[in-house]
């Protein structure tokens, strides 16, 4: 059974940092795209980062550039999202998702259950 399990969320003050983890089981990293998405109250789900597991190429939207960093450990089958300089508008449930066809922003084959990030002002 393929599973993605996110962890590392919590409540932090504005300006603080969190490191999210996404551990994959049931498959091993080959050449996939793994993306972090978030969904805030009243907003549509948006992608906040993406990485290709083989090349390590990374992508970020303007909303998080310079603050968020995605990385992966192919041996541990884990993708991380380091979030610095957090803002209240970063408050959301964060999900990781995998595209076996290396589609960073397209349809995903697997999704995690999400982890809550709350940033207080």
Coordinates of C-alpha atoms in Angstrom, one line a residue:
X1 CA 0.0 0.0 0.0
X2 CA 1.4 3.4 -1.0
X3 CA 1.3 6.0 1.8
X4 CA 2.5 9.5 2.2
X5 CA 2.6 10.7 5.8
X6 CA 3.2 14.4 6.6
X7 CA 4.4 15.6 10.0
X8 CA 6.0 18.6 11.6
X9 CA 3.2 21.0 11.6
X10 CA 2.2 23.1 14.6
X11 CA 1.6 26.5 16.0
X12 CA 4.3 29.1 15.6
X13 CA 4.6 32.9 15.9
X14 CA 5.1 35.1 12.9
X15 CA 8.7 35.1 11.9
X16 CA 9.3 31.6 13.2
X17 CA 10.2 28.4 11.4
X18 CA 8.9 24.9 10.9
X19 CA 10.2 21.9 9.0
X20 CA 7.7 19.6 7.5
X21 CA 8.4 16.0 6.6
X22 CA 6.7 13.7 4.1
X23 CA 7.6 10.1 4.4
X24 CA 6.7 7.8 1.6
X25 CA 6.1 4.1 1.9
X26 CA 5.0 1.4 -0.5
X27 CA 7.3 2.7 -3.2
X28 CA 10.8 4.0 -3.5
X29 CA 11.9 7.3 -5.1
X30 CA 12.8 6.8 -8.7
X31 CA 12.2 9.8 -10.9
X32 CA 9.0 11.5 -9.6
X33 CA 7.8 14.9 -8.8
X34 CA 6.8 15.5 -5.2
X35 CA 5.0 18.7 -4.4
X36 CA 3.8 20.5 -1.3
X37 CA 0.4 22.0 -1.4
X38 CA -1.6 24.0 1.1
X39 CA -5.2 24.8 1.6
X40 CA -6.1 27.8 3.8
X41 CA -9.7 28.6 5.1
X42 CA -11.7 30.1 2.3
X43 CA -9.0 29.6 -0.3
X44 CA -8.3 27.1 -3.1
X45 CA -5.5 24.6 -2.7
X46 CA -2.3 26.0 -4.0
X47 CA 1.1 24.5 -4.7
X48 CA 3.9 25.9 -2.6
X49 CA 6.9 23.9 -3.8
X50 CA 7.9 21.0 -6.0
X51 CA 11.0 18.8 -6.4
X52 CA 11.9 16.1 -8.9
X53 CA 13.5 13.3 -7.0
X54 CA 16.2 12.3 -9.4
X55 CA 17.5 15.7 -10.6
X56 CA 16.6 17.7 -7.5
X57 CA 15.2 20.5 -9.5
X58 CA 13.0 22.8 -7.4
X59 CA 10.2 25.2 -8.1
X60 CA 8.4 27.8 -5.9
X61 CA 5.6 30.3 -6.5
X62 CA 6.3 33.9 -5.7
X63 CA 4.3 33.7 -2.4
X64 CA 7.0 31.6 -0.8
X65 CA 10.2 32.2 -2.7
X66 CA 13.1 33.0 -0.4
X67 CA 11.3 31.7 2.6
X68 CA 10.5 28.0 1.8
X69 CA 13.0 25.3 0.8
X70 CA 12.1 21.9 -0.4
X71 CA 14.6 19.0 -0.3
X72 CA 14.6 15.3 -0.5
X73 CA 16.4 12.3 0.9
X74 CA 16.0 9.5 -1.7
X75 CA 17.4 6.9 0.7
X76 CA 14.9 7.7 3.4
X77 CA 12.1 8.2 0.9
X78 CA 11.4 11.5 2.6
X79 CA 10.8 15.0 1.3
X80 CA 11.1 18.1 3.6
X81 CA 9.8 21.6 3.5
X82 CA 11.7 24.1 5.5
X83 CA 9.6 27.1 6.2
X84 CA 11.2 30.3 7.5
X85 CA 10.0 33.7 8.2
X86 CA 6.5 32.4 8.5
X87 CA 3.5 34.8 8.1
X88 CA 0.0 34.5 9.3
X89 CA -1.1 34.0 5.7
X90 CA 0.9 30.8 5.6
X91 CA -1.6 29.2 8.0
X92 CA -3.1 26.2 6.2
X93 CA -3.2 22.5 6.0
X94 CA -0.1 21.3 4.2
X95 CA -0.1 18.2 2.0
X96 CA 2.5 16.4 0.0
X97 CA 1.7 14.7 -3.2
X98 CA 3.5 12.6 -5.8
X99 CA 3.3 12.6 -9.6
X100 CA 4.8 9.4 -11.1
X101 CA 4.9 11.3 -14.4
X102 CA 7.0 14.1 -13.0
X103 CA 4.2 16.7 -13.3
X104 CA 5.0 19.3 -10.7
X105 CA 1.7 21.1 -11.0
X106 CA -0.5 18.6 -12.8
X107 CA -2.6 15.7 -11.4
X108 CA -1.1 13.7 -8.6
X109 CA -1.1 10.0 -8.1
X110 CA -0.8 10.0 -4.3
X111 CA -1.7 12.4 -1.5
X112 CA -0.9 12.5 2.2
X113 CA -3.3 13.3 4.9
X114 CA -2.0 16.7 5.6
X115 CA -0.5 18.5 8.6
X116 CA -1.8 21.7 10.1
X117 CA 0.4 24.8 10.2
X118 CA -0.8 27.8 12.2
X119 CA 1.1 31.0 12.3
X120 CA 0.0 33.6 14.9
X121 CA 0.6 37.3 14.7

